[in-house]
């Protein structure tokens, strides 16, 4: 169907060359003249009052250039929403988790900075700490935040349809509880920040981020300086996975040290700090109660989820909602009641992660399989009877336009041989299916849209400016593909200026899966506007109406007579000589319901498009060791339209690794009195090349969304989620026990097998 | 502690540096010689992102003292290409989409390069084992494994292999 030249092609990424040569610069690679080393002093207590901080000895140490504490701050508190501003960048009164920031140091080298940290004397008065969300919720005193009774940070309540009536009508009802502990991002690049104030007192700052404009605004608030004085710069980023979208106290502390010393400062996290001092995934306890009719169609569902939010709000309201939203998008339910509680505990802060709500989603799918089992329906049929269809509304009243959920199921089933294998595999050999959906965008108010500028240079090449950030997923290449396609240039003719808050307009960032749909769209529109200007000039030379023209391979030509053409370079020069500008702008704002609010009004259009994914997994379990060997994974996603299949496949495969292999088999945190005991790569088990299934089948399904650029939606997220579900279903199927505690580590698998054999 | 002057042979060039006896090779490469291609992801020998060659063998630069490297030949990711000419392996990484965020890439390339020097046509299992000391959080490894297997060894069935002219 496509007559695109560059879009839809397997195009190797433009940013790869610098990366394979070791030339790409990440934040920790930056060196600025006079740069100091910054380090953070962190709380050793999970909950304590700060009685006194004495920095005099540290300040007296030769080589120490500045020490900052909460007293040096403007007292501004951070929170994503006005009602969640609960985190000071450096604590003054109280610390709330082991790792909370109490001071920062800048010194001439690392050794001196570390020595200075030891010389800062903090006197604490320990307070009772609470690490279990259910206990925290029962607490009336010693609250973690005084103004949040029972330590309840966020409560999201959604109630649609006649839940109680429908339960009364249901043919079969089940209620089950599922649990999963915290997981972490483990981005390859440990967090790092470089900051300096320039000669115009502008703050210039580099750090891995999920959206530079989401960093610049809070920094401008915190320093009480205008937004244009905060220049978040572009830098290569070693992964985000949802964990680097918000401001992090260290961004502020690094800038504060730079301000105080009048020198550039670099803070580089250790691996442990990256785990403790940024964000983690939430631990969740989820109870699903589901009532179905005789055919297995869901009539009523009631879900209650308790999320361990850690010490501060972070993206709390969003995090409390998204696991539910993903499931209400994936599956139809006639009526549903959801109560999500995000609870403060004295543990590190939890945010959004690529497989946010793994226990929630795996629980829901496990329960569907149990119900199907009871009714004598196979899991595929069970999903097809409940799967989302195009043209419907979700329970919270989002219209779903394009949707090829069923096609992803059918294609994955066929490719994996599910029907032939289901129920016929030998003992300890299983197959399972998971389906999921993610949203392409969140309602983000004035930051919901993206704008792009394009300028032609006199040599006929173009510079594209966009606020979109590339965390490693390939957004830079995506923007260049779009611009080259629309302008009729080659990718190498496009210079991209992106992710820099000085030169680019506001953009929602990458963390709501919206880079292509919104940011890419803005570039497409800007490029079309620019092309229109060129066509106007070219039409005079070629003596046809502009609408008879097309552009490709650096030429503008007559569609019906392609031999008649003129080089774009020439058109640019003619334009300039005739006083015509060859610049253009374009923007895209998704039409979402601006009245929708996460807590107060969780109803209305959430975003313009949703992606849908199915993952089928085949495993063998060793009944003596509990080890799981994954034989094959098949991932099918409705991406809308594949802008670059090569990049898409990489997203699918990475999603299988993070959501399935790691997320469902090995990844979780362990704790002792609020201290994370496996914060490093040595103790936290990430999947390796030799662990991965030897075969991953990627199936790209295209529903061509009417609003997405070229019909595109998002790439890979609904695979990450459905992979977790597919893995858990396959293991449950292999051992003949429906598992309710994730991830499925060998000890749990062995215990389940043992219990089953005892019956 | 006193700094000591040593000479390292890096990417076939002699480099004189002053180091502390406890400086790691990674610190010296990155901080003293500005060879920041080698990355630090874990700093404790687990992730492989700091992998360099010492006398053709892959080693973890974060666990190697700079002093130990005297008298050896060190090769870093910056030494893989011949000027602007990429090695087959580097080109294969690009063509097969084996690079996402790129933070693990230098270490992956160095481990894979050492493998290919010993075994130019490794099978898939061998590649996976040779890369088992390199953690990649982005790719799920499939494209990396393919890129290594097809480097300088283009496969007809592969849509991403560019047959070399
Ligand atoms: S940084 Fe050397 S192995 Fe991880
Ligand atoms: S490409 Fe990001 S860690 Fe490997």
Short mmCIF file of N, CA and C in Angstrom, two decimals, chain B residues 25-134:
data_model
loop_
_atom_site.label_atom_id
_atom_site.label_comp_id
_atom_site.label_asym_id
_atom_site.label_seq_id
_atom_site.Cartn_x
_atom_site.Cartn_y
_atom_site.Cartn_z
N UNK B 25 42.38 0.69 34.90
CA UNK B 25 42.62 0.99 33.50
C UNK B 25 41.46 1.84 32.95
N UNK B 26 40.25 1.53 33.40
CA UNK B 26 39.09 2.27 32.91
C UNK B 26 39.18 3.74 33.30
N UNK B 27 39.57 3.99 34.55
CA UNK B 27 39.71 5.39 34.99
C UNK B 27 40.76 6.12 34.15
N UNK B 28 41.85 5.46 33.91
CA UNK B 28 42.92 6.10 33.15
C UNK B 28 42.49 6.35 31.71
N UNK B 29 41.85 5.37 31.10
CA UNK B 29 41.38 5.55 29.72
C UNK B 29 40.42 6.73 29.65
N UNK B 30 39.45 6.74 30.53
CA UNK B 30 38.38 7.73 30.45
C UNK B 30 38.81 9.11 30.95
N UNK B 31 39.48 9.13 32.11
CA UNK B 31 39.75 10.43 32.73
C UNK B 31 41.07 11.05 32.27
N UNK B 32 42.08 10.22 32.06
CA UNK B 32 43.39 10.78 31.71
C UNK B 32 43.57 10.88 30.20
N UNK B 33 43.08 9.89 29.47
CA UNK B 33 43.37 9.85 28.04
C UNK B 33 42.16 10.27 27.19
N UNK B 34 41.06 10.59 27.85
CA UNK B 34 39.84 11.01 27.17
C UNK B 34 39.35 9.98 26.15
N UNK B 35 39.63 8.73 26.40
CA UNK B 35 39.05 7.66 25.58
C UNK B 35 37.77 7.21 26.29
N UNK B 36 36.69 7.97 26.06
CA UNK B 36 35.47 7.72 26.83
C UNK B 36 34.55 6.70 26.16
N UNK B 37 35.03 6.08 25.08
CA UNK B 37 34.22 5.03 24.44
C UNK B 37 33.96 3.87 25.39
N UNK B 38 34.95 3.50 26.18
CA UNK B 38 34.76 2.43 27.16
C UNK B 38 33.88 2.97 28.29
N UNK B 39 32.84 2.24 28.62
CA UNK B 39 31.83 2.76 29.56
C UNK B 39 31.89 2.06 30.91
N UNK B 40 31.43 2.77 31.91
CA UNK B 40 31.26 2.15 33.23
C UNK B 40 29.77 2.06 33.53
N UNK B 41 29.28 0.83 33.61
CA UNK B 41 27.87 0.64 33.92
C UNK B 41 27.70 0.06 35.32
N UNK B 42 28.60 -0.84 35.71
CA UNK B 42 28.45 -1.45 37.04
C UNK B 42 29.66 -1.17 37.93
N UNK B 43 30.84 -1.07 37.34
CA UNK B 43 32.05 -0.81 38.12
C UNK B 43 32.50 -1.98 38.96
N UNK B 44 31.90 -3.16 38.76
CA UNK B 44 32.30 -4.30 39.59
C UNK B 44 32.44 -5.59 38.79
N UNK B 45 32.69 -5.43 37.49
CA UNK B 45 33.02 -6.63 36.73
C UNK B 45 31.85 -7.47 36.26
N UNK B 46 30.64 -6.93 36.29
CA UNK B 46 29.48 -7.74 35.94
C UNK B 46 28.97 -7.46 34.52
N UNK B 47 28.97 -6.19 34.13
CA UNK B 47 28.19 -5.82 32.94
C UNK B 47 28.95 -5.89 31.63
N UNK B 48 30.27 -5.80 31.67
CA UNK B 48 31.05 -5.90 30.45
C UNK B 48 31.12 -4.63 29.61
N UNK B 49 30.52 -3.54 30.05
CA UNK B 49 30.50 -2.34 29.21
C UNK B 49 31.88 -1.68 29.13
N UNK B 50 32.80 -2.09 30.00
CA UNK B 50 34.15 -1.52 30.01
C UNK B 50 35.16 -2.40 29.28
N UNK B 51 34.66 -3.43 28.59
CA UNK B 51 35.56 -4.41 27.99
C UNK B 51 36.53 -3.79 26.98
N UNK B 52 37.82 -4.11 27.15
CA UNK B 52 38.84 -3.73 26.17
C UNK B 52 39.70 -4.98 25.92
N UNK B 53 40.56 -4.90 24.94
CA UNK B 53 41.46 -6.03 24.71
C UNK B 53 42.81 -5.76 25.35
N UNK B 54 43.33 -6.78 26.00
CA UNK B 54 44.70 -6.73 26.49
C UNK B 54 45.40 -7.90 25.82
N UNK B 55 46.35 -7.59 24.96
CA UNK B 55 46.99 -8.63 24.14
C UNK B 55 45.94 -9.54 23.49
N UNK B 56 44.99 -8.91 22.83
CA UNK B 56 43.96 -9.63 22.06
C UNK B 56 42.88 -10.32 22.90
N UNK B 57 43.04 -10.36 24.18
CA UNK B 57 42.03 -11.02 25.02
C UNK B 57 41.13 -9.97 25.65
N UNK B 58 39.81 -10.24 25.68
CA UNK B 58 38.92 -9.26 26.31
C UNK B 58 39.13 -9.25 27.83
N UNK B 59 39.26 -8.06 28.39
CA UNK B 59 39.34 -7.93 29.85
C UNK B 59 38.40 -6.81 30.29
N UNK B 60 38.05 -6.84 31.56
CA UNK B 60 37.20 -5.79 32.10
C UNK B 60 38.10 -4.68 32.63
N UNK B 61 38.02 -3.51 31.99
CA UNK B 61 38.92 -2.42 32.36
C UNK B 61 38.64 -1.90 33.76
N UNK B 62 37.43 -2.14 34.28
CA UNK B 62 37.10 -1.64 35.62
C UNK B 62 37.74 -2.49 36.70
N UNK B 63 38.15 -3.70 36.33
CA UNK B 63 38.79 -4.58 37.31
C UNK B 63 40.29 -4.74 37.06
N UNK B 64 40.78 -4.03 36.05
CA UNK B 64 42.19 -4.14 35.69
C UNK B 64 42.90 -2.88 36.17
N UNK B 65 44.01 -3.03 36.86
CA UNK B 65 44.75 -1.84 37.27
C UNK B 65 45.53 -1.31 36.07
N UNK B 66 45.64 -0.02 35.99
CA UNK B 66 46.38 0.58 34.88
C UNK B 66 47.82 0.05 34.88
N UNK B 67 48.38 -0.12 36.08
CA UNK B 67 49.76 -0.61 36.18
C UNK B 67 49.93 -1.99 35.54
N UNK B 68 48.87 -2.81 35.66
CA UNK B 68 48.95 -4.16 35.08
C UNK B 68 49.03 -4.12 33.56
N UNK B 69 48.59 -3.00 33.01
CA UNK B 69 48.51 -2.92 31.55
C UNK B 69 49.83 -2.52 30.90
N UNK B 70 50.80 -2.14 31.72
CA UNK B 70 52.09 -1.78 31.13
C UNK B 70 52.69 -3.02 30.47
N UNK B 71 53.31 -2.80 29.32
CA UNK B 71 53.94 -3.92 28.62
C UNK B 71 52.96 -4.79 27.85
N UNK B 72 51.69 -4.37 27.80
CA UNK B 72 50.72 -5.13 27.01
C UNK B 72 50.21 -4.22 25.89
N UNK B 73 49.51 -4.84 24.95
CA UNK B 73 48.86 -4.03 23.91
C UNK B 73 47.38 -3.90 24.25
N UNK B 74 46.93 -2.68 24.44
CA UNK B 74 45.53 -2.43 24.78
C UNK B 74 44.81 -1.94 23.54
N UNK B 75 43.64 -2.51 23.31
CA UNK B 75 42.81 -2.00 22.21
C UNK B 75 41.45 -1.63 22.78
N UNK B 76 40.99 -0.44 22.43
CA UNK B 76 39.68 0.01 22.89
C UNK B 76 38.75 0.15 21.69
N UNK B 77 37.51 0.47 21.96
CA UNK B 77 36.52 0.60 20.87
C UNK B 77 36.97 1.66 19.87
N UNK B 78 37.71 2.66 20.35
CA UNK B 78 38.18 3.71 19.45
C UNK B 78 39.19 3.17 18.44
N UNK B 79 39.75 2.00 18.74
CA UNK B 79 40.76 1.43 17.85
C UNK B 79 40.20 0.39 16.88
N UNK B 80 38.89 0.21 16.87
CA UNK B 80 38.32 -0.82 15.99
C UNK B 80 38.28 -0.39 14.53
N UNK B 81 37.94 0.86 14.29
CA UNK B 81 37.84 1.33 12.91
C UNK B 81 39.22 1.73 12.43
N UNK B 82 39.38 1.70 11.12
CA UNK B 82 40.61 2.17 10.53
C UNK B 82 40.32 3.58 10.02
N UNK B 83 40.62 4.56 10.82
CA UNK B 83 40.22 5.93 10.47
C UNK B 83 38.71 6.01 10.41
N UNK B 84 38.18 6.39 9.25
CA UNK B 84 36.74 6.47 9.08
C UNK B 84 36.14 5.14 8.60
N UNK B 85 37.01 4.20 8.26
CA UNK B 85 36.53 2.91 7.76
C UNK B 85 36.15 2.00 8.91
N UNK B 86 34.89 1.70 9.00
CA UNK B 86 34.44 0.82 10.09
C UNK B 86 34.87 -0.61 9.81
N UNK B 87 35.05 -1.37 10.89
CA UNK B 87 35.31 -2.80 10.71
C UNK B 87 34.01 -3.48 10.29
N UNK B 88 34.14 -4.68 9.75
CA UNK B 88 32.94 -5.45 9.35
C UNK B 88 31.98 -5.58 10.52
N UNK B 89 32.55 -5.80 11.71
CA UNK B 89 31.71 -6.00 12.89
C UNK B 89 30.94 -4.72 13.23
N UNK B 90 31.63 -3.60 13.20
CA UNK B 90 30.94 -2.32 13.49
C UNK B 90 29.83 -2.08 12.48
N UNK B 91 30.15 -2.30 11.19
CA UNK B 91 29.15 -2.07 10.14
C UNK B 91 27.96 -3.01 10.33
N UNK B 92 28.27 -4.23 10.72
CA UNK B 92 27.22 -5.22 10.90
C UNK B 92 26.29 -4.83 12.06
N UNK B 93 26.86 -4.27 13.11
CA UNK B 93 26.04 -3.77 14.23
C UNK B 93 25.06 -2.70 13.72
N UNK B 94 25.55 -1.81 12.90
CA UNK B 94 24.68 -0.75 12.38
C UNK B 94 23.59 -1.36 11.49
N UNK B 95 24.01 -2.19 10.54
CA UNK B 95 23.07 -2.71 9.55
C UNK B 95 21.99 -3.60 10.16
N UNK B 96 22.35 -4.32 11.22
CA UNK B 96 21.38 -5.24 11.83
C UNK B 96 20.56 -4.61 12.95
N UNK B 97 20.74 -3.32 13.17
CA UNK B 97 19.97 -2.67 14.23
C UNK B 97 20.35 -3.17 15.61
N UNK B 98 21.64 -3.49 15.78
CA UNK B 98 22.09 -4.05 17.07
C UNK B 98 22.38 -2.97 18.10
N UNK B 99 22.24 -1.72 17.70
CA UNK B 99 22.55 -0.61 18.61
C UNK B 99 21.27 0.14 18.94
N UNK B 100 20.93 0.18 20.21
CA UNK B 100 19.80 1.05 20.61
C UNK B 100 20.38 2.23 21.37
N UNK B 101 20.38 2.17 22.70
CA UNK B 101 20.94 3.33 23.40
C UNK B 101 22.44 3.43 23.19
N UNK B 102 23.08 2.30 22.92
CA UNK B 102 24.50 2.32 22.59
C UNK B 102 25.44 2.30 23.77
N UNK B 103 24.92 2.21 24.96
CA UNK B 103 25.81 2.26 26.13
C UNK B 103 26.58 0.95 26.30
N UNK B 104 25.94 -0.16 25.96
CA UNK B 104 26.61 -1.45 26.06
C UNK B 104 27.46 -1.73 24.84
N UNK B 105 27.22 -0.95 23.76
CA UNK B 105 27.78 -1.29 22.46
C UNK B 105 29.31 -1.42 22.44
N UNK B 106 30.07 -0.46 23.02
CA UNK B 106 31.52 -0.61 22.96
C UNK B 106 32.00 -1.93 23.59
N UNK B 107 31.44 -2.27 24.73
CA UNK B 107 31.84 -3.52 25.38
C UNK B 107 31.43 -4.73 24.57
N UNK B 108 30.23 -4.69 24.01
CA UNK B 108 29.75 -5.79 23.17
C UNK B 108 30.70 -5.99 21.99
N UNK B 109 31.04 -4.87 21.35
CA UNK B 109 31.91 -4.94 20.17
C UNK B 109 33.25 -5.56 20.54
N UNK B 110 33.80 -5.18 21.68
CA UNK B 110 35.12 -5.68 22.05
C UNK B 110 35.06 -7.18 22.37
N UNK B 111 33.99 -7.61 23.05
CA UNK B 111 33.86 -9.05 23.32
C UNK B 111 33.68 -9.81 22.01
N UNK B 112 32.83 -9.26 21.14
CA UNK B 112 32.54 -9.94 19.88
C UNK B 112 33.77 -9.95 18.97
N UNK B 113 34.51 -8.85 18.96
CA UNK B 113 35.70 -8.77 18.12
C UNK B 113 36.72 -9.84 18.54
N UNK B 114 36.87 -10.00 19.85
CA UNK B 114 37.80 -11.03 20.35
C UNK B 114 37.34 -12.41 19.91
N UNK B 115 36.04 -12.64 19.97
CA UNK B 115 35.51 -13.93 19.53
C UNK B 115 35.81 -14.15 18.04
N UNK B 116 35.50 -13.14 17.23
CA UNK B 116 35.65 -13.31 15.78
C UNK B 116 37.12 -13.47 15.37
N UNK B 117 38.01 -12.89 16.14
CA UNK B 117 39.43 -13.08 15.83
C UNK B 117 39.85 -14.53 16.02
N UNK B 118 39.20 -15.20 16.94
CA UNK B 118 39.52 -16.61 17.18
C UNK B 118 38.70 -17.53 16.31
N UNK B 119 37.48 -17.11 16.07
CA UNK B 119 36.53 -17.98 15.38
C UNK B 119 35.67 -17.11 14.46
N UNK B 120 36.10 -16.97 13.19
CA UNK B 120 35.43 -16.01 12.29
C UNK B 120 34.00 -16.41 11.92
N UNK B 121 33.63 -17.68 12.09
CA UNK B 121 32.26 -18.08 11.75
C UNK B 121 31.60 -18.81 12.91
N UNK B 122 31.40 -18.14 14.00
CA UNK B 122 30.84 -18.84 15.17
C UNK B 122 29.36 -19.15 14.96
N UNK B 123 28.90 -20.25 15.55
CA UNK B 123 27.45 -20.49 15.47
C UNK B 123 26.76 -19.68 16.57
N UNK B 124 25.43 -19.69 16.51
CA UNK B 124 24.66 -18.80 17.37
C UNK B 124 24.93 -19.04 18.85
N UNK B 125 25.01 -20.31 19.20
CA UNK B 125 25.23 -20.64 20.61
C UNK B 125 26.56 -20.10 21.11
N UNK B 126 27.57 -20.25 20.26
CA UNK B 126 28.91 -19.76 20.62
C UNK B 126 28.88 -18.25 20.83
N UNK B 127 28.15 -17.55 19.95
CA UNK B 127 28.05 -16.09 20.09
C UNK B 127 27.38 -15.76 21.41
N UNK B 128 26.29 -16.43 21.70
CA UNK B 128 25.56 -16.12 22.95
C UNK B 128 26.44 -16.36 24.17
N UNK B 129 27.23 -17.41 24.14
CA UNK B 129 28.10 -17.67 25.29
C UNK B 129 29.23 -16.64 25.36
N UNK B 130 29.75 -16.26 24.21
CA UNK B 130 30.85 -15.29 24.21
C UNK B 130 30.38 -13.92 24.71
N UNK B 131 29.09 -13.64 24.54
CA UNK B 131 28.56 -12.35 24.97
C UNK B 131 27.87 -12.43 26.34
N UNK B 132 27.98 -13.58 26.98
CA UNK B 132 27.25 -13.77 28.25
C UNK B 132 27.78 -12.87 29.36
N UNK B 133 28.93 -12.26 29.14
CA UNK B 133 29.45 -11.33 30.15
C UNK B 133 29.16 -9.88 29.82
N UNK B 134 28.30 -9.65 28.86
CA UNK B 134 27.95 -8.28 28.48
C UNK B 134 26.44 -8.09 28.62
#
